[in-house]
Short mmCIF file of C-alpha atoms in Angstrom, two decimals:
data_model
loop_
_atom_site.label_atom_id
_atom_site.label_comp_id
_atom_site.label_asym_id
_atom_site.label_seq_id
_atom_site.Cartn_x
_atom_site.Cartn_y
_atom_site.Cartn_z
CA MET A 1 40.03 -38.62 55.74
CA ARG A 2 41.22 -35.53 54.47
CA ARG A 3 39.77 -36.23 51.13
CA THR A 4 36.33 -36.70 52.55
CA SER A 5 36.15 -33.57 54.29
CA SER A 6 37.35 -31.70 50.92
CA ALA A 7 34.60 -33.46 48.89
CA ARG A 8 31.80 -32.71 51.78
CA THR A 9 32.64 -29.15 51.59
CA VAL A 10 32.78 -29.07 47.83
CA LEU A 11 29.51 -30.76 48.16
CA ALA A 12 28.02 -28.27 50.63
CA PHE A 13 29.03 -25.46 48.29
CA ALA A 14 27.41 -26.82 45.24
CA PRO A 15 24.03 -26.00 45.50
CA LEU A 16 25.12 -22.01 45.74
CA LEU A 17 27.55 -22.29 42.75
CA ALA A 18 24.58 -23.65 41.35
CA LEU A 19 22.21 -20.91 42.25
CA GLY A 20 25.06 -18.28 41.16
CA LEU A 21 25.46 -19.85 38.35
CA SER A 22 22.03 -19.94 36.87
CA LEU A 23 21.79 -16.37 38.25
CA ALA A 24 24.45 -15.10 36.11
CA ALA A 25 23.02 -16.36 33.08
CA CYS A 26 19.65 -14.29 33.90
CA LYS A 27 21.77 -10.99 33.72
CA LYS A 28 20.88 -8.79 30.90
CA ASP A 29 24.05 -7.81 28.84
CA ALA A 30 22.37 -6.56 25.38
CA ALA A 31 19.34 -5.16 24.13
CA PRO A 32 16.49 -7.12 22.52
CA PRO A 33 16.83 -7.73 19.56
CA GLU A 34 15.05 -4.81 16.93
CA PRO A 35 11.85 -6.32 14.92
CA THR A 36 12.84 -6.56 11.54
CA SER A 37 11.03 -4.66 8.67
CA SER A 38 10.03 -7.79 7.10
CA ALA A 39 6.31 -7.07 8.69
CA GLU A 40 3.70 -6.36 6.25
CA PRO A 41 3.18 -2.48 6.09
CA VAL A 42 -0.17 -1.05 7.03
CA GLU A 43 -2.12 0.19 3.97
CA GLU A 44 -3.48 3.41 4.82
CA VAL A 45 -7.46 3.82 4.14
CA SER A 46 -7.74 5.89 1.39
CA GLN A 47 -11.06 7.93 1.11
CA PRO A 48 -13.13 7.47 -1.85
CA ALA A 49 -12.90 10.63 -4.61
CA PRO A 50 -15.82 13.21 -3.89
CA MET A 51 -18.74 12.62 -6.53
CA THR A 52 -18.27 14.31 -9.59
CA ALA A 53 -21.41 16.25 -11.63
CA GLU A 54 -20.94 12.93 -14.15
CA ASP A 55 -21.20 10.65 -11.44
CA TRP A 56 -24.37 12.66 -10.31
CA ILE A 57 -25.88 12.47 -13.85
CA ARG A 58 -25.32 8.76 -14.09
CA ALA A 59 -26.46 7.96 -10.63
CA ASN A 60 -30.03 10.05 -10.83
CA HIS A 61 -30.75 10.01 -14.77
CA LYS A 62 -30.13 6.53 -16.27
CA ASP A 63 -32.48 6.42 -18.16
CA ALA A 64 -31.45 9.81 -20.17
CA VAL A 65 -27.63 8.78 -20.54
CA SER A 66 -29.19 5.45 -21.83
CA SER A 67 -31.62 7.30 -23.89
CA ASP A 68 -32.14 6.06 -27.68
CA LEU A 69 -33.23 9.45 -28.27
CA GLY A 70 -30.22 11.62 -28.10
CA GLN A 71 -27.17 12.48 -27.02
CA LEU A 72 -27.02 13.40 -23.29
CA GLN A 73 -25.29 16.66 -22.47
CA TYR A 74 -24.43 18.70 -19.91
CA ALA A 75 -22.08 21.80 -18.56
CA ALA A 76 -21.56 22.20 -14.46
CA ALA A 77 -19.80 24.85 -12.56
CA GLU A 78 -19.42 25.43 -9.25
CA THR A 79 -20.16 28.48 -6.63
CA ASP A 80 -20.82 28.71 -3.00
CA LEU A 81 -24.68 29.68 -3.11
CA ASP A 82 -25.24 28.93 0.72
CA GLY A 83 -21.88 30.99 1.85
CA ASP A 84 -21.06 27.95 4.30
CA GLY A 85 -17.24 28.13 2.59
CA THR A 86 -18.36 24.69 -0.20
CA PRO A 87 -19.36 25.45 -3.29
CA GLU A 88 -22.72 24.34 -4.70
CA VAL A 89 -22.66 22.59 -7.77
CA LEU A 90 -24.64 23.80 -10.57
CA VAL A 91 -25.49 20.92 -13.86
CA TYR A 92 -27.27 21.98 -16.93
CA LEU A 93 -29.16 19.51 -18.35
CA GLY A 94 -29.27 19.17 -22.25
CA GLY A 95 -30.42 16.79 -24.87
CA PRO A 96 -33.97 15.73 -25.61
CA MET A 97 -35.49 13.88 -22.00
CA PHE A 98 -34.29 17.69 -19.87
CA CYS A 99 -35.34 20.02 -23.18
CA GLY A 100 -38.45 21.44 -24.55
CA THR A 101 -39.03 24.27 -26.52
CA GLY A 102 -38.83 26.96 -23.26
CA GLY A 103 -35.09 25.69 -22.60
CA CYS A 104 -33.40 22.70 -20.34
CA ASN A 105 -33.20 21.51 -16.62
CA LEU A 106 -30.58 23.20 -14.70
CA ALA A 107 -30.26 21.48 -11.11
CA VAL A 108 -28.43 22.55 -7.61
CA LEU A 109 -26.84 20.54 -6.19
CA LYS A 110 -25.35 20.63 -2.36
CA ARG A 111 -21.95 18.71 -1.33
CA GLU A 112 -22.37 16.26 1.84
CA GLY A 113 -19.06 14.45 2.71
CA GLY A 114 -18.49 12.59 -0.48
CA ASP A 115 -22.03 13.03 -1.93
CA LEU A 116 -24.09 15.54 -4.01
CA ILE A 117 -27.82 15.87 -2.90
CA GLN A 118 -30.14 17.40 -5.20
CA VAL A 119 -31.27 20.46 -3.52
CA SER A 120 -33.78 21.77 -7.02
CA GLU A 121 -34.34 21.17 -10.38
CA THR A 122 -35.36 24.28 -12.31
CA SER A 123 -37.04 23.65 -16.15
CA VAL A 124 -37.71 25.72 -18.92
CA VAL A 125 -33.92 27.36 -18.96
CA GLN A 126 -31.71 29.13 -21.41
CA LEU A 127 -28.23 29.38 -21.25
CA PRO A 128 -26.15 31.56 -19.90
CA VAL A 129 -26.69 30.78 -15.88
CA GLY A 130 -25.19 33.30 -13.69
CA VAL A 131 -25.43 34.19 -10.20
CA LEU A 132 -26.79 37.49 -8.23
CA ASP A 133 -25.13 38.84 -5.38
CA SER A 134 -28.42 39.69 -3.63
CA LYS A 135 -30.06 36.47 -1.14
CA SER A 136 -33.08 35.02 -0.39
CA HIS A 137 -33.28 32.83 2.54
CA GLY A 138 -29.46 33.11 2.94
CA TRP A 139 -29.16 31.26 -0.46
CA ARG A 140 -27.60 33.40 -3.30
CA ASP A 141 -30.14 34.29 -6.18
CA LEU A 142 -29.52 32.97 -9.77
CA ALA A 143 -29.95 34.44 -13.15
CA VAL A 144 -31.04 32.51 -15.93
CA SER A 145 -32.00 33.16 -19.29
CA VAL A 146 -35.28 32.71 -20.33
CA SER A 147 -37.11 32.55 -24.09
CA GLY A 148 -39.24 30.77 -26.37
CA GLY A 149 -42.21 28.20 -25.77
CA GLY A 150 -44.39 31.62 -26.25
CA MET A 151 -42.75 33.14 -23.35
CA THR A 152 -40.77 36.66 -23.71
CA GLU A 153 -37.03 36.75 -23.80
CA GLY A 154 -35.36 37.75 -20.47
CA ILE A 155 -33.76 37.44 -17.44
CA SER A 156 -35.54 35.47 -14.41
CA ARG A 157 -34.06 35.78 -11.18
CA LEU A 158 -34.55 32.46 -9.03
CA ARG A 159 -35.45 32.91 -5.41
CA PHE A 160 -34.25 30.38 -2.94
CA THR A 161 -37.44 29.63 -1.01
CA GLY A 162 -36.07 28.48 2.23
CA SER A 163 -35.51 24.67 0.89
CA ARG A 164 -35.29 24.79 -2.95
CA TYR A 165 -35.14 27.18 -5.97
CA PRO A 166 -38.12 27.42 -8.34
CA GLY A 167 -39.31 24.21 -10.47
CA ASN A 168 -39.80 26.99 -13.64
CA ALA A 169 -37.84 29.19 -14.74
CA SER A 170 -40.48 31.64 -15.98
CA VAL A 171 -41.98 32.78 -12.68
CA GLU A 172 -40.01 35.99 -12.36
CA VAL A 173 -39.41 36.96 -15.68
CA SER A 174 -37.68 40.35 -16.66
CA ALA A 175 -37.93 41.61 -19.85
CA ASP A 176 -35.88 44.97 -18.88
CA ALA A 177 -33.45 43.28 -16.96
CA ALA A 178 -29.47 43.81 -17.61
CA PRO A 179 -28.01 41.15 -19.31
CA ILE A 180 -25.75 38.67 -16.83
CA SER A 181 -22.23 39.84 -15.93
CA LYS A 182 -20.77 37.06 -14.95
CA PRO A 183 -21.64 33.63 -16.38
CA LEU A 184 -21.05 30.59 -14.72
CA ILE A 185 -21.87 28.50 -16.81
CA THR A 186 -21.96 29.61 -20.84
CA GLU A 187 -24.07 28.82 -24.10
CA ASP A 188 -20.63 27.53 -25.75
CA ALA A 189 -20.44 25.06 -22.28
CA LEU A 190 -22.67 22.16 -23.23
CA LYS A 191 -20.59 19.00 -24.04
CA PRO A 192 -21.45 15.37 -24.22
CA LEU A 193 -21.68 13.29 -20.94
CA ASP A 194 -18.85 10.39 -21.88
#
């Protein structure tokens, strides 16, 4: 009988013993394992490079780039014309598609994000091209050389109208103007578009 009562006692405590063992098994002794470095690295999204003068010429003057009439040449310079701290791009376009007896074309481009947006394009421009300290509608005036095509040789002051520079450089020629003291684009700056 004695055996039966001790067996009963053990059986009575068996559920408590099982509960204690299962709770002990849930105890946290160690920190969870750290994630391994085998995960794929996250690629950073890179910003596209800002548009260059060459990119702008290719995008906006495809007919001149692929012309059989002769090789397109250009020269570019950057300077802040509107005082916003971001330089505008001046692109002098040379070659048979852009030049006549009076000169070639000068494009003024503004950066917007990574793109170049055309502000104006002026024809009948000779080199050198410079920038004056004077301003019109908040933009610096341009000084360009003019000659040929029957006009008097001189310097033309291109004034910003509030939306663009004049379409023709022969509009305000001064035969007695001083030479351009700080040229941005010089006579020897032209190079072929690669």
